[in-house]
Structure formats: C-alpha cells, structure tokens
One Martini backbone bead per residue (centre of mass of N, CA, C, O) as a GRO file, in nm:
protein
  459
    1MET     BB    1  16.494  22.707   9.025
    2LYS     BB    2  16.403  22.660   9.298
    3VAL     BB    3  16.121  22.721   9.237
    4LYS     BB    4  16.082  22.468   8.993
    5LYS     BB    5  16.139  22.275   9.255
    6LEU     BB    6  15.911  22.345   9.440
    7MET     BB    7  15.715  22.244   9.251
    8ARG     BB    8  15.741  21.947   9.196
    9LEU     BB    9  15.721  21.871   9.443
   10LEU     BB   10  15.451  21.940   9.499
   11ILE     BB   11  15.334  21.743   9.243
   12ILE     BB   12  15.414  21.482   9.359
   13PHE     BB   13  15.240  21.510   9.556
   14LEU     BB   14  14.994  21.531   9.510
   15LEU     BB   15  14.997  21.293   9.315
   16PHE     BB   16  15.053  21.078   9.493
   17ASN     BB   17  14.787  21.120   9.694
   18THR     BB   18  14.581  21.050   9.503
   19ALA     BB   19  14.751  20.757   9.405
   20PHE     BB   20  14.695  20.612   9.703
   21PHE     BB   21  14.331  20.700   9.719
   22VAL     BB   22  14.223  20.602   9.452
   23ARG     BB   23  14.167  20.355   9.571
   24ALA     BB   24  13.834  20.443   9.644
   25GLN     BB   25  13.536  20.476   9.697
   26THR     BB   26  13.410  20.773   9.441
   27GLU     BB   27  13.182  20.670   9.230
   28ASP     BB   28  12.941  20.823   9.399
   29TYR     BB   29  13.071  21.120   9.368
   30ASN     BB   30  13.131  21.433   9.393
   31LYS     BB   31  13.500  21.604   9.298
   32TRP     BB   32  13.381  21.909   9.212
   33SER     BB   33  13.435  22.243   9.279
   34LEU     BB   34  13.334  22.631   9.300
   35GLU     BB   35  13.490  22.904   9.435
   36GLY     BB   36  13.424  23.190   9.642
   37ALA     BB   37  13.537  23.495   9.747
   38ILE     BB   38  13.528  23.787   9.999
   39GLY     BB   39  13.720  24.071  10.199
   40PHE     BB   40  14.013  24.101  10.393
   41ASN     BB   41  14.347  24.277  10.478
   42ASN     BB   42  14.675  24.229  10.620
   43ALA     BB   43  15.006  24.392  10.550
   44VAL     BB   44  15.278  24.292  10.707
   45GLY     BB   45  15.527  24.398  10.597
   46PRO     BB   46  15.744  24.614  10.420
   47TYR     BB   47  15.766  24.931  10.488
   48ALA     BB   48  15.867  25.265  10.430
   49GLU     BB   49  15.895  25.575  10.601
   50GLY     BB   50  15.567  25.679  10.585
   51TYR     BB   51  15.460  25.373  10.587
   52SER     BB   52  15.091  25.241  10.589
   53SER     BB   53  14.835  25.003  10.688
   54ASN     BB   54  14.561  24.884  10.728
   55PHE     BB   55  14.436  24.634  10.955
   56ILE     BB   56  14.170  24.688  10.732
   57THR     BB   57  14.117  24.611  10.416
   58PHE     BB   58  13.937  24.717  10.085
   59LEU     BB   59  14.061  24.433   9.913
   60HIS     BB   60  13.955  24.071   9.874
   61ALA     BB   61  13.990  23.807   9.656
   62ASP     BB   62  13.867  23.466   9.570
   63LEU     BB   63  13.920  23.174   9.261
   64GLY     BB   64  13.832  22.855   9.250
   65VAL     BB   65  13.940  22.481   9.230
   66ARG     BB   66  13.844  22.169   9.329
   67TYR     BB   67  13.994  21.779   9.414
   68MET     BB   68  13.843  21.494   9.555
   69ALA     BB   69  13.966  21.211   9.617
   70THR     BB   70  13.837  21.208   9.874
   71ASN     BB   71  13.709  21.292  10.199
   72LYS     BB   72  14.032  21.394  10.288
   73PHE     BB   73  14.172  21.456   9.991
   74GLY     BB   74  14.319  21.711   9.817
   75ALA     BB   75  14.282  22.005   9.516
   76LYS     BB   76  14.407  22.319   9.459
   77LEU     BB   77  14.294  22.603   9.277
   78ASP     BB   78  14.389  23.000   9.295
   79ILE     BB   79  14.313  23.299   9.308
   80GLY     BB   80  14.417  23.659   9.391
   81PHE     BB   81  14.312  23.956   9.546
   82ASP     BB   82  14.484  24.279   9.651
   83ARG     BB   83  14.426  24.598   9.814
   84ILE     BB   84  14.694  24.800   9.932
   85THR     BB   85  14.666  25.071  10.155
   86GLU     BB   86  14.670  25.366  10.336
   87ASP     BB   87  14.690  25.514  10.651
   88ASN     BB   88  14.417  25.685  10.833
   89TRP     BB   89  14.485  25.698  11.135
   90GLY     BB   90  14.824  25.606  11.255
   91GLY     BB   91  15.119  25.368  11.212
   92THR     BB   92  15.400  25.427  11.127
   93ASN     BB   93  15.709  25.438  11.007
   94GLY     BB   94  15.903  25.583  11.202
   95PRO     BB   95  15.911  25.883  11.424
   96ASN     BB   96  15.641  25.985  11.307
   97GLN     BB   97  15.382  25.873  11.474
   98ASN     BB   98  15.046  25.884  11.470
   99VAL     BB   99  15.019  25.913  11.142
  100PRO     BB  100  14.971  25.914  10.866
  101SER     BB  101  14.998  25.806  10.578
  102TYR     BB  102  15.118  25.767  10.256
  103ASP     BB  103  15.035  25.776   9.981
  104PHE     BB  104  14.900  25.454   9.842
  105GLU     BB  105  14.862  25.204   9.595
  106THR     BB  106  14.823  24.819   9.580
  107HIS     BB  107  14.870  24.546   9.380
  108TYR     BB  108  14.786  24.211   9.419
  109PHE     BB  109  14.885  23.898   9.293
  110ARG     BB  110  14.786  23.539   9.265
  111ILE     BB  111  14.885  23.164   9.273
  112SER     BB  112  14.779  22.837   9.355
  113LEU     BB  113  14.893  22.580   9.471
  114GLN     BB  114  14.678  22.279   9.674
  115ALA     BB  115  14.702  22.073   9.961
  116VAL     BB  116  14.366  21.880  10.139
  117LEU     BB  117  14.227  21.904  10.403
  118ASN     BB  118  13.923  21.704  10.574
  119VAL     BB  119  13.888  21.740  10.906
  120GLY     BB  120  13.621  21.699  10.994
  121ARG     BB  121  13.652  21.401  10.898
  122VAL     BB  122  13.826  21.314  11.045
  123PHE     BB  123  13.712  21.391  11.337
  124GLU     BB  124  13.388  21.389  11.326
  125PHE     BB  125  13.188  21.653  11.303
  126GLU     BB  126  12.924  21.473  11.239
  127LYS     BB  127  12.840  21.415  11.543
  128LEU     BB  128  12.756  21.681  11.594
  129ASN     BB  129  12.716  21.811  11.268
  130GLU     BB  130  12.631  21.717  10.905
  131ASN     BB  131  12.689  22.020  10.809
  132PHE     BB  132  13.008  22.037  10.937
  133GLY     BB  133  13.309  22.149  10.793
  134THR     BB  134  13.691  22.138  10.734
  135LEU     BB  135  13.975  22.312  10.638
  136LEU     BB  136  14.262  22.241  10.473
  137HIS     BB  137  14.547  22.407  10.354
  138LEU     BB  138  14.835  22.419  10.165
  139GLY     BB  139  15.100  22.617   9.938
  140PHE     BB  140  15.210  22.753   9.619
  141GLY     BB  141  15.372  23.001   9.342
  142PHE     BB  142  15.307  23.319   9.236
  143SER     BB  143  15.364  23.646   9.238
  144SER     BB  144  15.219  24.024   9.195
  145LEU     BB  145  15.357  24.392   9.249
  146LYS     BB  146  15.170  24.688   9.222
  147ASN     BB  147  15.188  25.042   9.093
  148GLN     BB  148  14.844  25.158   9.160
  149GLN     BB  149  14.800  25.517   9.152
  150ASN     BB  150  14.829  25.579   8.799
  151SER     BB  151  14.602  25.348   8.786
  152VAL     BB  152  14.386  25.060   8.639
  153TRP     BB  153  14.385  24.849   8.770
  154PHE     BB  154  14.526  24.629   8.489
  155LYS     BB  155  14.615  24.820   8.365
  156ASP     BB  156  14.910  24.811   8.294
  157TRP     BB  157  15.070  24.628   8.448
  158ARG     BB  158  15.383  24.703   8.408
  159THR     BB  159  15.464  25.056   8.364
  160GLN     BB  160  15.469  25.063   8.725
  161GLY     BB  161  15.575  24.863   8.828
  162THR     BB  162  15.727  24.507   8.912
  163ASP     BB  163  15.678  24.220   9.172
  164GLU     BB  164  15.827  23.913   9.139
  165MET     BB  165  15.745  23.605   9.355
  166MET     BB  166  15.710  23.348   9.607
  167ASN     BB  167  15.433  23.156   9.753
  168PHE     BB  168  15.303  23.097  10.048
  169ILE     BB  169  15.020  22.907  10.172
  170VAL     BB  170  14.769  22.912  10.456
  171GLY     BB  171  14.443  22.757  10.596
  172ILE     BB  172  14.130  22.794  10.721
  173THR     BB  173  13.801  22.601  10.640
  174PRO     BB  174  13.500  22.678  10.713
  175GLN     BB  175  13.155  22.499  10.684
  176TYR     BB  176  12.849  22.513  10.545
  177ARG     BB  177  12.559  22.287  10.411
  178ILE     BB  178  12.281  22.413  10.265
  179HIS     BB  179  12.327  22.178  10.003
  180ASP     BB  180  12.415  21.943   9.795
  181ASP     BB  181  12.525  22.155   9.654
  182TRP     BB  182  12.605  22.404   9.872
  183SER     BB  183  12.825  22.588   9.991
  184ILE     BB  184  12.976  22.799  10.305
  185TYR     BB  185  13.272  22.993  10.402
  186VAL     BB  186  13.519  23.065  10.628
  187ASP     BB  187  13.850  23.246  10.582
  188LEU     BB  188  14.196  23.176  10.721
  189THR     BB  189  14.467  23.386  10.549
  190MET     BB  190  14.851  23.326  10.514
  191VAL     BB  191  15.116  23.452  10.323
  192ALA     BB  192  15.414  23.407  10.178
  193ASN     BB  193  15.677  23.560  10.099
  194ALA     BB  194  15.993  23.526   9.870
  195TRP     BB  195  16.140  23.764   9.733
  196GLN     BB  196  16.090  24.054   9.798
  197SER     BB  197  16.165  24.331   9.703
  198LYS     BB  198  15.942  24.545   9.768
  199THR     BB  199  15.750  24.750   9.941
  200TRP     BB  200  15.412  24.761   9.977
  201ASP     BB  201  15.450  25.094   9.879
  202PHE     BB  202  15.644  25.123   9.644
  203THR     BB  203  15.917  25.293   9.743
  204GLU     BB  204  16.129  25.027   9.833
  205GLU     BB  205  16.388  24.822   9.886
  206ASN     BB  206  16.392  24.467   9.948
  207PHE     BB  207  16.667  24.266  10.124
  208ASP     BB  208  16.521  24.100  10.221
  209LYS     BB  209  16.499  23.749  10.358
  210GLY     BB  210  16.248  23.586  10.355
  211LEU     BB  211  15.909  23.531  10.480
  212HIS     BB  212  15.843  23.874  10.610
  213ALA     BB  213  15.624  23.939  10.358
  214LYS     BB  214  15.304  23.923  10.482
  215LEU     BB  215  14.960  23.785  10.471
  216TYR     BB  216  14.611  23.843  10.542
  217THR     BB  217  14.278  23.694  10.536
  218PHE     BB  218  13.933  23.745  10.553
  219SER     BB  219  13.639  23.553  10.417
  220ILE     BB  220  13.389  23.512  10.246
  221GLY     BB  221  13.178  23.217  10.110
  222ALA     BB  222  13.141  22.990   9.812
  223ALA     BB  223  13.053  22.630   9.698
  224TYR     BB  224  13.019  22.460   9.426
  225TYR     BB  225  12.907  22.169   9.295
  226PHE     BB  226  12.985  21.951   9.043
  227GLY     BB  227  12.779  21.684   8.830
  228LYS     BB  228  12.587  21.382   8.819
  229LYS     BB  229  12.585  21.368   9.163
  230GLU     BB  230  12.421  21.439   9.465
  231LYS     BB  231  12.732  21.419   9.637
  232HIS     BB  232  12.984  21.507   9.790
  233LEU     BB  233  13.280  21.447   9.944
  234ASP     BB  234  13.284  21.611  10.227
  235TRP     BB  235  13.000  21.462  10.315
  236VAL     BB  236  13.129  21.161  10.324
  237TYR     BB  237  13.189  20.993  10.607
  238GLY     BB  238  13.176  20.650  10.463
  239LEU     BB  239  13.331  20.457  10.324
  240ALA     BB  240  13.403  20.184  10.123
  241PRO     BB  241  13.551  19.946  10.073
  242LEU     BB  242  13.633  19.789   9.837
  243GLU     BB  243  13.564  19.461   9.898
  244ALA     BB  244  13.407  19.295  10.044
  245SER     BB  245  13.424  19.012  10.289
  246VAL     BB  246  13.518  18.675  10.172
  247ASP     BB  247  13.504  18.405  10.363
  248SER     BB  248  13.613  18.112  10.077
  249THR     BB  249  13.933  17.965  10.247
  250PRO     BB  250  14.020  17.744  10.404
  251ARG     BB  251  14.232  17.739  10.677
  252PRO     BB  252  14.588  17.630  10.649
  253ASP     BB  253  14.600  17.504  10.984
  254THR     BB  254  14.404  17.299  10.842
  255ILE     BB  255  14.289  16.971  10.856
  256ARG     BB  256  14.161  16.766  10.606
  257THR     BB  257  13.969  16.441  10.618
  258ILE     BB  258  13.762  16.174  10.436
  259ARG     BB  259  13.517  15.921  10.556
  260THR     BB  260  13.394  15.641  10.643
  261ILE     BB  261  13.081  15.543  10.860
  262GLU     BB  262  12.859  15.387  10.851
  263THR     BB  263  12.713  15.571  10.599
  264ILE     BB  264  12.902  15.852  10.740
  265GLU     BB  265  13.003  16.184  10.699
  266THR     BB  266  13.311  16.259  10.809
  267ILE     BB  267  13.513  16.455  11.020
  268GLU     BB  268  13.873  16.519  11.062
  269THR     BB  269  13.965  16.787  11.275
  270ILE     BB  270  14.329  16.916  11.275
  271GLN     BB  271  14.452  17.162  11.475
  272VAL     BB  272  14.787  17.332  11.464
  273THR     BB  273  14.923  17.443  11.767
  274GLY     BB  274  15.196  17.360  11.797
  275ASP     BB  275  15.227  17.075  12.003
  276GLU     BB  276  14.952  17.070  11.965
  277GLN     BB  277  14.654  16.877  11.955
  278ALA     BB  278  14.279  16.864  11.812
  279SER     BB  279  13.993  16.599  11.817
  280VAL     BB  280  13.725  16.616  11.575
  281GLN     BB  281  13.392  16.513  11.516
  282LEU     BB  282  13.175  16.607  11.234
  283PRO     BB  283  12.898  16.680  11.044
  284ASP     BB  284  13.058  16.825  10.726
  285GLU     BB  285  13.036  16.864  10.425
  286ASP     BB  286  13.152  17.159  10.330
  287ASN     BB  287  13.440  17.166  10.550
  288ASP     BB  288  13.368  17.479  10.742
  289GLY     BB  289  13.350  17.388  11.066
  290ILE     BB  290  13.001  17.397  11.079
  291PRO     BB  291  12.754  17.179  11.182
  292ASP     BB  292  12.489  17.096  10.983
  293SER     BB  293  12.296  17.162  11.206
  294GLU     BB  294  12.436  17.479  11.196
  295ASP     BB  295  12.355  17.508  10.906
  296LYS     BB  296  12.209  17.692  10.589
  297CYS     BB  297  12.521  17.595  10.404
  298PRO     BB  298  12.590  17.219  10.371
  299SER     BB  299  12.734  17.265  10.064
  300ILE     BB  300  12.893  17.529  10.130
  301PHE     BB  301  13.094  17.728  10.173
  302GLY     BB  302  13.099  17.912  10.520
  303LYS     BB  303  13.182  18.227  10.719
  304GLY     BB  304  12.911  18.283  10.763
  305GLU     BB  305  12.627  18.284  10.861
  306ASN     BB  306  12.580  17.987  10.935
  307GLY     BB  307  12.750  17.916  10.689
  308CYS     BB  308  12.718  18.146  10.516
  309PRO     BB  309  12.809  18.297  10.301
  310ASN     BB  310  12.929  18.659  10.272
  311HIS     BB  311  12.771  18.812  10.065
  312ASP     BB  312  12.816  19.113   9.826
  313SER     BB  313  12.627  19.219   9.539
  314ASP     BB  314  12.756  19.563   9.562
  315GLY     BB  315  12.993  19.605   9.675
  316ASP     BB  316  12.939  19.785  10.014
  317GLY     BB  317  13.035  19.638  10.251
  318VAL     BB  318  12.730  19.479  10.309
  319PRO     BB  319  12.568  19.200  10.337
  320ASP     BB  320  12.293  19.029  10.277
  321SER     BB  321  12.184  18.947  10.541
  322VAL     BB  322  12.145  19.283  10.578
  323ASP     BB  323  12.080  19.397  10.323
  324ASP     BB  324  11.810  19.603  10.224
  325CYS     BB  325  12.035  19.658   9.953
  326PRO     BB  326  12.146  19.373   9.756
  327ASP     BB  327  12.094  19.559   9.481
  328LYS     BB  328  12.250  19.857   9.605
  329ARG     BB  329  12.441  20.015   9.712
  330GLY     BB  330  12.573  20.172  10.029
  331VAL     BB  331  12.522  20.196  10.370
  332LEU     BB  332  12.527  20.111  10.714
  333GLU     BB  333  12.387  20.338  10.849
  334ASN     BB  334  12.147  20.238  10.591
  335ASP     BB  335  12.088  19.948  10.542
  336GLY     BB  336  12.302  19.926  10.277
  337CYS     BB  337  12.176  20.177  10.179
  338PRO     BB  338  12.149  20.453  10.039
  339GLU     BB  339  12.216  20.820  10.144
  340LEU     BB  340  12.020  21.028  10.201
  341ASP     BB  341  11.958  21.357  10.192
  342LEU     BB  342  11.881  21.579  10.304
  343TYR     BB  343  11.582  21.668  10.253
  344VAL     BB  344  11.501  21.386  10.342
  345LYS     BB  345  11.537  21.443  10.611
  346ARG     BB  346  11.396  21.637  10.684
  347ALA     BB  347  11.113  21.502  10.574
  348ILE     BB  348  11.163  21.279  10.836
  349ASN     BB  349  11.204  21.429  11.082
  350ASN     BB  350  10.924  21.619  11.055
  351VAL     BB  351  10.736  21.403  11.141
  352LEU     BB  352  10.867  21.299  11.398
  353ILE     BB  353  10.788  21.625  11.541
  354SER     BB  354  10.493  21.722  11.424
  355VAL     BB  355  10.328  21.434  11.423
  356GLU     BB  356   9.991  21.504  11.578
  357PHE     BB  357   9.706  21.375  11.776
  358GLU     BB  358   9.499  21.332  11.943
  359GLN     BB  359   9.376  21.237  12.220
  360GLY     BB  360   9.356  20.892  12.232
  361GLY     BB  361   9.405  20.900  11.909
  362ASP     BB  362   9.367  20.906  11.517
  363VAL     BB  363   9.349  21.232  11.476
  364LEU     BB  364   9.456  21.464  11.284
  365LEU     BB  365   9.635  21.722  11.311
  366ASP     BB  366   9.690  22.039  11.150
  367GLU     BB  367  10.006  22.092  11.204
  368SER     BB  368  10.062  21.751  11.077
  369LEU     BB  369  10.011  21.834  10.716
  370GLU     BB  370  10.294  21.998  10.664
  371ALA     BB  371  10.520  21.773  10.657
  372LEU     BB  372  10.349  21.540  10.533
  373ASP     BB  373  10.358  21.697  10.249
  374LYS     BB  374  10.648  21.712  10.241
  375MET     BB  375  10.677  21.394  10.183
  376VAL     BB  376  10.507  21.406   9.896
  377LYS     BB  377  10.705  21.522   9.763
  378VAL     BB  378  10.914  21.322   9.814
  379LEU     BB  379  10.745  21.110   9.704
  380ASN     BB  380  10.736  21.233   9.356
  381GLU     BB  381  11.078  21.260   9.359
  382TYR     BB  382  11.112  20.924   9.458
  383SER     BB  383  10.963  20.677   9.309
  384GLU     BB  384  11.127  20.433   9.419
  385PHE     BB  385  11.017  20.449   9.690
  386LYS     BB  386  10.949  20.352   9.998
  387LEU     BB  387  10.733  20.312  10.266
  388ASP     BB  388  10.795  20.271  10.654
  389ILE     BB  389  10.492  20.321  10.859
  390GLY     BB  390  10.552  20.387  11.233
  391GLY     BB  391  10.367  20.337  11.532
  392HIS     BB  392  10.361  20.471  11.820
  393THR     BB  393  10.422  20.500  12.205
  394ASN     BB  394  10.333  20.507  12.524
  395ASN     BB  395  10.308  20.295  12.844
  396SER     BB  396  10.049  20.383  12.867
  397GLY     BB  397   9.879  20.212  12.989
  398HIS     BB  398   9.803  19.883  12.787
  399THR     BB  399   9.974  19.735  12.568
  400GLU     BB  400   9.725  19.631  12.375
  401PRO     BB  401   9.584  19.963  12.322
  402ASN     BB  402   9.886  20.024  12.249
  403MET     BB  403   9.897  19.865  11.937
  404VAL     BB  404   9.644  19.974  11.828
  405LEU     BB  405   9.650  20.219  11.782
  406SER     BB  406   9.955  20.261  11.658
  407GLN     BB  407   9.783  20.125  11.381
  408ALA     BB  408   9.592  20.381  11.367
  409ARG     BB  409   9.799  20.604  11.311
  410ALA     BB  410   9.937  20.426  11.062
  411ASP     BB  411   9.703  20.455  10.862
  412ARG     BB  412   9.641  20.746  10.851
  413VAL     BB  413   9.934  20.808  10.742
  414LEU     BB  414   9.862  20.630  10.465
  415GLU     BB  415   9.546  20.781  10.385
  416TYR     BB  416   9.705  21.059  10.352
  417PHE     BB  417   9.932  20.974  10.101
  418ILE     BB  418   9.671  20.846   9.916
  419ASN     BB  419   9.514  21.133   9.915
  420LYS     BB  420   9.744  21.257   9.713
  421GLY     BB  421   9.866  21.020   9.541
  422ILE     BB  422   9.992  20.758   9.672
  423SER     BB  423  10.086  20.449   9.589
  424ALA     BB  424  10.022  20.207   9.763
  425ASP     BB  425  10.246  19.978   9.705
  426ARG     BB  426  10.462  20.199   9.876
  427LEU     BB  427  10.371  20.113  10.133
  428GLN     BB  428  10.344  20.065  10.517
  429ALA     BB  429  10.183  19.982  10.815
  430LEU     BB  430  10.307  19.999  11.205
  431GLY     BB  431  10.261  19.868  11.513
  432HIS     BB  432  10.428  19.913  11.807
  433GLY     BB  433  10.292  20.025  12.094
  434ASP     BB  434  10.586  20.075  12.313
  435THR     BB  435  10.827  19.860  12.238
  436LEU     BB  436  10.971  20.173  12.102
  437PRO     BB  437  11.167  20.362  12.238
  438ILE     BB  438  11.349  20.709  12.286
  439ALA     BB  439  11.278  20.714  12.566
  440GLY     BB  440  11.157  20.813  12.914
  441ASN     BB  441  10.833  20.725  13.076
  442SER     BB  442  10.938  20.911  13.340
  443ASP     BB  443  10.831  21.190  13.194
  444PRO     BB  444  10.666  21.387  12.933
  445ALA     BB  445  10.924  21.444  12.766
  446GLY     BB  446  10.964  21.162  12.664
  447ARG     BB  447  10.638  21.104  12.614
  448LYS     BB  448  10.626  21.238  12.374
  449GLN     BB  449  10.821  21.145  12.206
  450ASN     BB  450  10.727  20.833  12.175
  451GLU     BB  451  10.492  20.968  12.023
  452ARG     BB  452  10.508  20.848  11.700
  453ILE     BB  453  10.600  20.902  11.338
  454GLU     BB  454  10.798  20.666  11.183
  455LEU     BB  455  11.005  20.668  10.929
  456LYS     BB  456  11.120  20.425  10.623
  457VAL     BB  457  11.322  20.371  10.391
  458ARG     BB  458  11.263  20.198  10.066
  459TYR     BB  459  11.326  19.986   9.706
   0.00000   0.00000   0.00000
C-alpha cells in the first residue's frame, strides 16, 4: 500500500508540473525524445560473506522515452538492466579479505517514472556553449533481482528465484547537441532499493530496512528527438510570453475631461497622487497622454513607440515596430524572426570567418569558395530565405574609399550567389566601410576581424 501511495504522489506531482507550465508557448517545438545508453555499474552492498562484485562491472543498459512540457521541465519513463557478477580481483566481505569472490551472477531489472529538470536552461549554459546542456532526473519505480547463474538472460525469469522491491533513482545527464534531431550524452545515476530482501549475490536473506542497497551506473548514450517541428525544447533558450503586451487602456488613476476653447480641442488631465494634483493642457486627440505634435498615431490611443499601439501581429512578444518578421513568430534574439537552426548558423558563421579577398581589392580568394558554396546549399534548401550581404573593412585608409571597397566586396559575393543559381531578388548587397567594427583596429588581429562579409537572413 505504501508503494502505491508513493506512486500516486509522483504521478500527481508530474501532472501538476505539466499543467502549471503547459501554458508556455511550446507548440512550435518538438517535445518527445527516445533515449538509449550502455555502460557500467557498481553494486554497493549488501553481499553475503565471501562474495563481492568488481568496482566497475559490465553491463548496464538503459532505454527510455522523455517528454518536455517546457524547455525547463519534463518527465521520462525508462527501463534499466544490469548484470552483476563476482569480483575477480579480491575484496570480499568477511574475514578472508583480498581473495576472489565466490562465483555468482544476478540480473537486475527496473522501470522508473521520473521528473526532469533542464538545468542547462535554468542556469543559461547557452551563454557558454549553445550546444551543451545538462538534465537532472529523479523519481521512483519497481525493480526485480534474479539469480541468473543457472539460467540465460530473461529466460524462465521466476524459476531461479526473484526478489521484487521498490527503487528510488536520481541522476545527472550532461548532453551535447550534434544535430537538431540528435544529441549524445553521458549519464551518472544512483539507484537505491527499498525492501531488498536478498543480497546482491542472491545467496542470503537480507533483513535490513531502508535504502541500504545501492547501484551506481555510468553510461554513454544518444537521444533522438522526434516530431514535425525543426527544434526540440531541450535547445530553446527563451520562450515568448503568452500574449503580446499591448497597452490599450487609459490608466485608472487619470481623470480626463474634454472641452472646446476657441475651436481648439484640448484635454485637461488631472493626475491624482495622494493629496497632490497637477494640471496640464495639451492637444491630444486620442487621450493617450502623448501630445498630437509627438504622436505618430494621433487618432488611436496607444502607449507604444511615439504614441502608437504596441501591436504584435504574430504574438511572439516582439512589437511590430521592431519586428523584422511581423507576420511570422520568432524570437527577440533574431529581431522577431524565427530562430535559425544550427545548420544555418554554422553556414553563416563560416562565411564570416572564412571569406577573404585579395589585399586592398575585391577579388575572392579560392579558400573562400567552400564557405560560399555551403551557403548556396542553405539558400537552395530554404527557399523562403532572403539574404542581406554586408561588406565591412577596417579603418586603414580613408572613409570614402573604404565604403567603396566594402560595397564592391559585397557585390562580388552577391554575383557569386547569382552565378550559382540563386535568384537576384532574394539578395541585397550593402557596403558599410569601417563604420561597424566588431574588434579594435589597434592591432593586426582586430583589423583582420573587421574586414569581413556578414550575412543576415530575411523572410
């Protein structure tokens, strides 16, 4: 009965966790992953006298499915298998120390339901490396230990005797994304058994109570993210708010009256703050407190930029006034446009660091062509992309010649893309000269960084 009650509490916790955070806008991302790992185990007591196991024993295997409700919280259901055998080096319990253990082989099977915390997102690991993350998982389930010495794997599971118990599990899983659909990880987990009535060697009864029987596992595995979206929630660094923040109603502590004075419509606004009152008269047709002379939307109430409503057509949390993609949901970090996947980011970055020209000229060097060809491949795969090609120089020389040179270099890249079959109406080249440095111009390394081609995707 105690086991059933604990299982109900875990399920209630997971359901509450999911319900609390499901309001976040996660419909644009995959949530499910299938995970598998293989490695080693260390079974820590209890053992009968004359028995022990190696500090590290092969084999441990694990298979599970995980669901993330948000980019920070989720749940997983997994099964684990461990093979535990005798110590061949010496380290047994009892008076005869440092001698090999008696022969034994037991198999341990468990199933566990766990809550998952993406600590990589909680502590913003993406600021150090956007492909690195860490998951913390904990929960409990059921286990079975079997005497396997005279049997074969799962054949006749109960004929050699079994010991059923409850397990508590906690672990940490550093992971590294190698593709939008795949990541690799290492996992360190501790499983503690409650009410284990047999020793690990399965030769004696074990009457100790509590979580005295422990199993540590170390494994290496891979996770496959499945779903129809481009990215999994594990690698979403910031979620948009639930709805756009639009200030479209007057403040409740403001009293407005309208009157006509010599055919001029004015507003007398009285701000009430305690016992103090301040009175001003301003031409303000829409009553939003911003004078018509400064209001770009004088007939529409709005507290947004220059008196206009702070509309957000696509509901991504980025106002239309600063959203480069007002009709397509995106992220603030990409100026309101959809976040680019890792493959596209790498191609753009390769152009930034690899494209070079002849000294003082606009002729592309041969070593630049590989990076440009990868970007051509991206443009062919993402037909909705348009591209701004920015040319930049360092501050050597004079401003006007630098501007001309940067434009010429941007034009050469544009022509290269066109010659590779990219439509000209998807491309735009603009020279910035030395006006937008990304490093200091006081040393050769900084000047080399400032001489660059920058690409920006448009929709």
